[in-house]
């Protein structure tokens, strides 16, 4: 494409089908109030990688 | 829903519901102000009219077709199909716990959320009997979850060190019987770190959070001993030793920035130069009337400071160095599933905090807020209505989150923050939201620049 460059082929809707196993980290590392993001976590389910 | 922003000569476009990230040129950036589904076969006349003073007819048509192509591939203007999951995947087993090993502290940090360590309830240490009950409670409530997390917190957990070790030993002794794997973390102010504790922490703790605010004068203004003097010299020495011996295991040095150090990128760089390459700094959350509190009028400076951090970090990497800034970590390709993203930290549902008296709360920030006390281990009580309330607290139950482009990265922010400032766990605290959105833009920008090698 000339005007748009796609950086990633993320497809969040696909993760809904296999998701919700609960293996990933829950806490915010108990160190903070405002850094409760999941943007930096990894899926811990090896089957989903 | 889309979000577009300009930074460092790059135009970035995020498609919220797919997670797709695109780099776009100026004409696409401008056109996106005027178009949305449903799309026509050709660019509508009114859109052409709005752009024809700046761009050629050919470019306009080309760009429109590319937007439509991405839409058809479900990478742009993709649908929000997640509302149902928010309702159906509501309750989960408890799988993480924060133990307040000590409601006491050997520092008197001025911004302490725990009223300098005792949460206003009197200084006390958690007896091993309560720690044991907490582990048993977690084992019982975690059916279906193999990985369990235990955070040693406080106050200052090192003040009750023997109990920390006893709890670790007890938890480990139950792993095989229950088919569990414990992952321990500890947060410390560093004052009591000696060789024995350092070696034990490096052996048993998967992650350790080392509290320090940055430059000495910044740190020592807020993080003071009982006699009012600063703690920097002692803790920096201890932290260096711990990190040197830690190898590849995770850790963070973690600081709090206030109105007194809005130039906090200097503190991040200071910590990096001390040899710490895993750094997090967070804004203090405090009532606006307090002198060091961060308020709306500080936002422009804060935004500029995160921009400076992006550049400073890029420079470090360009020169072959390495630094991991916590809030700029983002995974654009994998990351957690959307189910996880609906809810974030899991407080009150998957994660609870336990006080030295065995009281159960949704997380450490709720301790002392009696209306959210969930029960007590000794009494054997546990309020599942509160658990359900937290399970139902997600980006679709929070009105301002539903329409926010950052929702699947932020996951609704901090429920405690929402409660403390807005009186309702479903009401996002806008000041936090603004800082969060800026940080996310910086994180996405950093990732994009890395991939484009800029």
PDB file of C-alpha atoms in Angstrom, chain B residues 133-323:
ATOM      1  CA  UNK B 133      -4.288 -19.504  56.929  1.00  0.00           C
ATOM      2  CA  UNK B 134      -3.832 -17.199  53.940  1.00  0.00           C
ATOM      3  CA  UNK B 135      -2.021 -19.895  51.980  1.00  0.00           C
ATOM      4  CA  UNK B 136      -4.674 -22.465  52.866  1.00  0.00           C
ATOM      5  CA  UNK B 137      -7.367 -20.001  51.772  1.00  0.00           C
ATOM      6  CA  UNK B 138      -5.622 -19.405  48.461  1.00  0.00           C
ATOM      7  CA  UNK B 139      -5.166 -23.128  47.854  1.00  0.00           C
ATOM      8  CA  UNK B 140      -8.843 -23.724  48.558  1.00  0.00           C
ATOM      9  CA  UNK B 141     -10.110 -20.882  46.381  1.00  0.00           C
ATOM     10  CA  UNK B 142      -7.847 -21.432  43.382  1.00  0.00           C
ATOM     11  CA  UNK B 143      -9.495 -24.501  41.890  1.00  0.00           C
ATOM     12  CA  UNK B 144      -8.637 -24.674  38.207  1.00  0.00           C
ATOM     13  CA  UNK B 145      -5.572 -22.419  38.473  1.00  0.00           C
ATOM     14  CA  UNK B 146      -2.100 -23.888  38.594  1.00  0.00           C
ATOM     15  CA  UNK B 147       0.033 -20.716  38.715  1.00  0.00           C
ATOM     16  CA  UNK B 148      -0.465 -18.834  41.967  1.00  0.00           C
ATOM     17  CA  UNK B 149       1.105 -15.506  42.817  1.00  0.00           C
ATOM     18  CA  UNK B 150       2.006 -14.297  46.235  1.00  0.00           C
ATOM     19  CA  UNK B 151       3.216 -10.746  46.805  1.00  0.00           C
ATOM     20  CA  UNK B 152       4.954  -9.890  50.067  1.00  0.00           C
ATOM     21  CA  UNK B 153       3.999  -6.335  50.877  1.00  0.00           C
ATOM     22  CA  UNK B 154       3.213  -3.990  53.725  1.00  0.00           C
ATOM     23  CA  UNK B 155       4.333  -1.611  55.233  1.00  0.00           C
ATOM     24  CA  UNK B 156       7.803  -2.975  54.932  1.00  0.00           C
ATOM     25  CA  UNK B 157       7.896  -6.794  54.663  1.00  0.00           C
ATOM     26  CA  UNK B 158      11.560  -7.115  55.638  1.00  0.00           C
ATOM     27  CA  UNK B 159      10.603  -6.048  59.152  1.00  0.00           C
ATOM     28  CA  UNK B 160       8.951  -9.440  59.535  1.00  0.00           C
ATOM     29  CA  UNK B 161      11.483 -11.458  57.613  1.00  0.00           C
ATOM     30  CA  UNK B 162      11.269 -14.750  59.455  1.00  0.00           C
ATOM     31  CA  UNK B 163       7.568 -14.961  58.705  1.00  0.00           C
ATOM     32  CA  UNK B 164       8.268 -14.297  55.023  1.00  0.00           C
ATOM     33  CA  UNK B 165      10.574 -17.297  54.931  1.00  0.00           C
ATOM     34  CA  UNK B 166       8.167 -19.489  56.886  1.00  0.00           C
ATOM     35  CA  UNK B 167       5.347 -18.655  54.487  1.00  0.00           C
ATOM     36  CA  UNK B 168       7.499 -19.396  51.445  1.00  0.00           C
ATOM     37  CA  UNK B 169       8.465 -22.735  52.939  1.00  0.00           C
ATOM     38  CA  UNK B 170       4.888 -23.607  53.822  1.00  0.00           C
ATOM     39  CA  UNK B 171       3.555 -22.645  50.404  1.00  0.00           C
ATOM     40  CA  UNK B 172       6.225 -24.674  48.643  1.00  0.00           C
ATOM     41  CA  UNK B 173       5.431 -27.677  50.834  1.00  0.00           C
ATOM     42  CA  UNK B 174       1.895 -27.662  49.448  1.00  0.00           C
ATOM     43  CA  UNK B 175       2.732 -27.375  45.772  1.00  0.00           C
ATOM     44  CA  UNK B 176       2.899 -31.029  44.931  1.00  0.00           C
ATOM     45  CA  UNK B 177      -0.149 -32.043  46.954  1.00  0.00           C
ATOM     46  CA  UNK B 178      -2.328 -29.383  45.308  1.00  0.00           C
ATOM     47  CA  UNK B 179      -0.683 -29.329  41.889  1.00  0.00           C
ATOM     48  CA  UNK B 180       0.267 -25.678  42.161  1.00  0.00           C
ATOM     49  CA  UNK B 181       3.246 -23.508  41.276  1.00  0.00           C
ATOM     50  CA  UNK B 182       3.829 -20.498  43.500  1.00  0.00           C
ATOM     51  CA  UNK B 183       5.408 -17.378  42.116  1.00  0.00           C
ATOM     52  CA  UNK B 184       6.619 -15.043  44.839  1.00  0.00           C
ATOM     53  CA  UNK B 185       7.363 -11.364  44.617  1.00  0.00           C
ATOM     54  CA  UNK B 186       8.408  -8.865  47.246  1.00  0.00           C
ATOM     55  CA  UNK B 187       8.338  -5.076  47.442  1.00  0.00           C
ATOM     56  CA  UNK B 188      10.849  -3.394  49.718  1.00  0.00           C
ATOM     57  CA  UNK B 189      12.194   0.006  50.705  1.00  0.00           C
ATOM     58  CA  UNK B 190      15.672  -1.511  50.831  1.00  0.00           C
ATOM     59  CA  UNK B 191      16.635  -0.364  54.322  1.00  0.00           C
ATOM     60  CA  UNK B 192      17.051  -3.831  55.786  1.00  0.00           C
ATOM     61  CA  UNK B 193      18.605  -5.597  52.815  1.00  0.00           C
ATOM     62  CA  UNK B 194      21.658  -7.545  53.919  1.00  0.00           C
ATOM     63  CA  UNK B 195      23.525 -10.394  52.238  1.00  0.00           C
ATOM     64  CA  UNK B 196      21.285 -13.090  53.670  1.00  0.00           C
ATOM     65  CA  UNK B 197      18.085 -11.387  52.566  1.00  0.00           C
ATOM     66  CA  UNK B 198      19.544 -10.510  49.172  1.00  0.00           C
ATOM     67  CA  UNK B 199      20.534 -14.105  48.510  1.00  0.00           C
ATOM     68  CA  UNK B 200      17.178 -15.439  49.662  1.00  0.00           C
ATOM     69  CA  UNK B 201      15.241 -12.911  47.571  1.00  0.00           C
ATOM     70  CA  UNK B 202      17.315 -13.695  44.515  1.00  0.00           C
ATOM     71  CA  UNK B 203      16.704 -17.380  45.017  1.00  0.00           C
ATOM     72  CA  UNK B 204      13.001 -17.443  45.893  1.00  0.00           C
ATOM     73  CA  UNK B 205      11.390 -14.276  44.473  1.00  0.00           C
ATOM     74  CA  UNK B 206      10.476 -14.252  40.768  1.00  0.00           C
ATOM     75  CA  UNK B 207      10.256 -10.507  40.894  1.00  0.00           C
ATOM     76  CA  UNK B 208      11.336  -7.860  43.351  1.00  0.00           C
ATOM     77  CA  UNK B 209      10.228  -4.246  43.424  1.00  0.00           C
ATOM     78  CA  UNK B 210      12.853  -1.887  44.859  1.00  0.00           C
ATOM     79  CA  UNK B 211      11.414   1.457  45.911  1.00  0.00           C
ATOM     80  CA  UNK B 212      13.520   4.511  45.111  1.00  0.00           C
ATOM     81  CA  UNK B 213      12.441   7.813  43.574  1.00  0.00           C
ATOM     82  CA  UNK B 214      15.484   8.713  41.499  1.00  0.00           C
ATOM     83  CA  UNK B 215      18.084  11.406  42.131  1.00  0.00           C
ATOM     84  CA  UNK B 216      19.279  11.681  45.723  1.00  0.00           C
ATOM     85  CA  UNK B 217      17.737  15.091  46.363  1.00  0.00           C
ATOM     86  CA  UNK B 218      14.419  13.918  44.892  1.00  0.00           C
ATOM     87  CA  UNK B 219      14.396  10.664  46.815  1.00  0.00           C
ATOM     88  CA  UNK B 220      15.475  12.154  50.115  1.00  0.00           C
ATOM     89  CA  UNK B 221      12.847  14.846  50.026  1.00  0.00           C
ATOM     90  CA  UNK B 222      10.051  12.298  50.294  1.00  0.00           C
ATOM     91  CA  UNK B 223      11.526   8.988  51.380  1.00  0.00           C
ATOM     92  CA  UNK B 224      12.761   9.778  54.859  1.00  0.00           C
ATOM     93  CA  UNK B 225      13.675   7.877  57.966  1.00  0.00           C
ATOM     94  CA  UNK B 226      11.927   8.449  61.271  1.00  0.00           C
ATOM     95  CA  UNK B 227      14.499  11.121  62.091  1.00  0.00           C
ATOM     96  CA  UNK B 228      13.619  12.975  58.889  1.00  0.00           C
ATOM     97  CA  UNK B 229      16.845  12.258  57.011  1.00  0.00           C
ATOM     98  CA  UNK B 230      16.899  10.609  53.606  1.00  0.00           C
ATOM     99  CA  UNK B 231      17.505   6.969  52.779  1.00  0.00           C
ATOM    100  CA  UNK B 232      19.117   7.230  49.321  1.00  0.00           C
ATOM    101  CA  UNK B 233      22.727   6.421  50.228  1.00  0.00           C
ATOM    102  CA  UNK B 234      21.833   3.261  52.071  1.00  0.00           C
ATOM    103  CA  UNK B 235      19.284   1.868  49.663  1.00  0.00           C
ATOM    104  CA  UNK B 236      21.200   2.548  46.461  1.00  0.00           C
ATOM    105  CA  UNK B 237      24.123   0.560  47.823  1.00  0.00           C
ATOM    106  CA  UNK B 238      21.839  -2.327  48.792  1.00  0.00           C
ATOM    107  CA  UNK B 239      19.949  -2.306  45.515  1.00  0.00           C
ATOM    108  CA  UNK B 240      23.138  -2.385  43.476  1.00  0.00           C
ATOM    109  CA  UNK B 241      24.303  -5.442  45.345  1.00  0.00           C
ATOM    110  CA  UNK B 242      20.989  -7.231  44.911  1.00  0.00           C
ATOM    111  CA  UNK B 243      20.752  -6.494  41.214  1.00  0.00           C
ATOM    112  CA  UNK B 244      24.357  -7.463  40.527  1.00  0.00           C
ATOM    113  CA  UNK B 245      23.727 -10.868  42.037  1.00  0.00           C
ATOM    114  CA  UNK B 246      20.287 -11.316  40.486  1.00  0.00           C
ATOM    115  CA  UNK B 247      21.358 -12.474  37.065  1.00  0.00           C
ATOM    116  CA  UNK B 248      18.519 -12.576  34.535  1.00  0.00           C
ATOM    117  CA  UNK B 249      15.685 -12.667  37.014  1.00  0.00           C
ATOM    118  CA  UNK B 250      13.076  -9.940  36.926  1.00  0.00           C
ATOM    119  CA  UNK B 251      13.198  -6.858  39.102  1.00  0.00           C
ATOM    120  CA  UNK B 252      12.166  -3.218  38.949  1.00  0.00           C
ATOM    121  CA  UNK B 253      13.406  -0.115  40.645  1.00  0.00           C
ATOM    122  CA  UNK B 254      10.252   1.807  41.191  1.00  0.00           C
ATOM    123  CA  UNK B 255       9.860   5.468  41.954  1.00  0.00           C
ATOM    124  CA  UNK B 256       7.021   7.834  42.609  1.00  0.00           C
ATOM    125  CA  UNK B 257       7.096  11.259  41.017  1.00  0.00           C
ATOM    126  CA  UNK B 258       5.332  14.241  42.480  1.00  0.00           C
ATOM    127  CA  UNK B 259       4.795  17.879  41.723  1.00  0.00           C
ATOM    128  CA  UNK B 260       8.295  18.405  43.132  1.00  0.00           C
ATOM    129  CA  UNK B 261       9.953  16.473  40.292  1.00  0.00           C
ATOM    130  CA  UNK B 262       7.942  16.953  37.160  1.00  0.00           C
ATOM    131  CA  UNK B 263      11.257  16.579  35.328  1.00  0.00           C
ATOM    132  CA  UNK B 264      11.126  12.885  36.233  1.00  0.00           C
ATOM    133  CA  UNK B 265      12.840  11.761  33.032  1.00  0.00           C
ATOM    134  CA  UNK B 266      15.984  12.940  34.820  1.00  0.00           C
ATOM    135  CA  UNK B 267      15.199  10.511  37.624  1.00  0.00           C
ATOM    136  CA  UNK B 268      14.695   7.648  35.203  1.00  0.00           C
ATOM    137  CA  UNK B 269      18.039   8.447  33.591  1.00  0.00           C
ATOM    138  CA  UNK B 270      19.695   8.786  36.961  1.00  0.00           C
ATOM    139  CA  UNK B 271      18.522   5.320  37.971  1.00  0.00           C
ATOM    140  CA  UNK B 272      19.691   3.938  34.646  1.00  0.00           C
ATOM    141  CA  UNK B 273      23.129   5.440  35.138  1.00  0.00           C
ATOM    142  CA  UNK B 274      23.315   3.800  38.555  1.00  0.00           C
ATOM    143  CA  UNK B 275      23.146   0.493  36.713  1.00  0.00           C
ATOM    144  CA  UNK B 276      19.406  -0.258  36.917  1.00  0.00           C
ATOM    145  CA  UNK B 277      17.980  -1.094  33.523  1.00  0.00           C
ATOM    146  CA  UNK B 278      14.461  -2.070  34.663  1.00  0.00           C
ATOM    147  CA  UNK B 279      12.813   1.140  35.736  1.00  0.00           C
ATOM    148  CA  UNK B 280       9.330   2.279  36.596  1.00  0.00           C
ATOM    149  CA  UNK B 281       8.182   5.660  37.823  1.00  0.00           C
ATOM    150  CA  UNK B 282       4.584   6.412  38.616  1.00  0.00           C
ATOM    151  CA  UNK B 283       2.697   9.579  39.410  1.00  0.00           C
ATOM    152  CA  UNK B 284       1.713  10.046  43.023  1.00  0.00           C
ATOM    153  CA  UNK B 285      -2.020   9.932  43.531  1.00  0.00           C
ATOM    154  CA  UNK B 286      -2.932  12.431  46.207  1.00  0.00           C
ATOM    155  CA  UNK B 287      -5.652  14.888  47.019  1.00  0.00           C
ATOM    156  CA  UNK B 288      -5.244  18.071  44.993  1.00  0.00           C
ATOM    157  CA  UNK B 289      -4.995  20.217  48.091  1.00  0.00           C
ATOM    158  CA  UNK B 290      -1.711  18.605  49.086  1.00  0.00           C
ATOM    159  CA  UNK B 291       1.355  20.600  48.011  1.00  0.00           C
ATOM    160  CA  UNK B 292       3.138  17.826  46.134  1.00  0.00           C
ATOM    161  CA  UNK B 293       0.009  16.454  44.458  1.00  0.00           C
ATOM    162  CA  UNK B 294      -0.214  16.199  40.697  1.00  0.00           C
ATOM    163  CA  UNK B 295      -3.121  18.094  39.204  1.00  0.00           C
ATOM    164  CA  UNK B 296      -4.517  18.959  35.785  1.00  0.00           C
ATOM    165  CA  UNK B 297      -2.304  22.001  35.500  1.00  0.00           C
ATOM    166  CA  UNK B 298       0.781  19.752  35.596  1.00  0.00           C
ATOM    167  CA  UNK B 299      -0.322  17.653  32.643  1.00  0.00           C
ATOM    168  CA  UNK B 300       1.410  19.569  29.871  1.00  0.00           C
ATOM    169  CA  UNK B 301       4.722  19.246  31.669  1.00  0.00           C
ATOM    170  CA  UNK B 302       4.100  15.565  32.307  1.00  0.00           C
ATOM    171  CA  UNK B 303       3.262  14.895  28.679  1.00  0.00           C
ATOM    172  CA  UNK B 304       6.425  16.699  27.592  1.00  0.00           C
ATOM    173  CA  UNK B 305       8.435  14.652  30.054  1.00  0.00           C
ATOM    174  CA  UNK B 306       7.179  11.353  28.627  1.00  0.00           C
ATOM    175  CA  UNK B 307       8.097  12.653  25.169  1.00  0.00           C
ATOM    176  CA  UNK B 308      11.606  13.371  26.448  1.00  0.00           C
ATOM    177  CA  UNK B 309      11.780   9.860  27.831  1.00  0.00           C
ATOM    178  CA  UNK B 310      10.923   8.395  24.452  1.00  0.00           C
ATOM    179  CA  UNK B 311      13.882  10.245  22.953  1.00  0.00           C
ATOM    180  CA  UNK B 312      16.283   9.478  25.769  1.00  0.00           C
ATOM    181  CA  UNK B 313      15.431   5.795  25.657  1.00  0.00           C
ATOM    182  CA  UNK B 314      15.755   5.694  21.874  1.00  0.00           C
ATOM    183  CA  UNK B 315      19.193   7.274  22.193  1.00  0.00           C
ATOM    184  CA  UNK B 316      20.323   4.707  24.708  1.00  0.00           C
ATOM    185  CA  UNK B 317      19.260   1.913  22.404  1.00  0.00           C
ATOM    186  CA  UNK B 318      20.829   3.554  19.384  1.00  0.00           C
ATOM    187  CA  UNK B 319      24.126   3.617  21.245  1.00  0.00           C
ATOM    188  CA  UNK B 320      23.916  -0.067  22.004  1.00  0.00           C
ATOM    189  CA  UNK B 321      22.612   0.238  25.565  1.00  0.00           C
ATOM    190  CA  UNK B 322      19.512  -1.355  27.066  1.00  0.00           C
ATOM    191  CA  UNK B 323      16.779   0.034  29.275  1.00  0.00           C
TER     192      UNK B 323
END
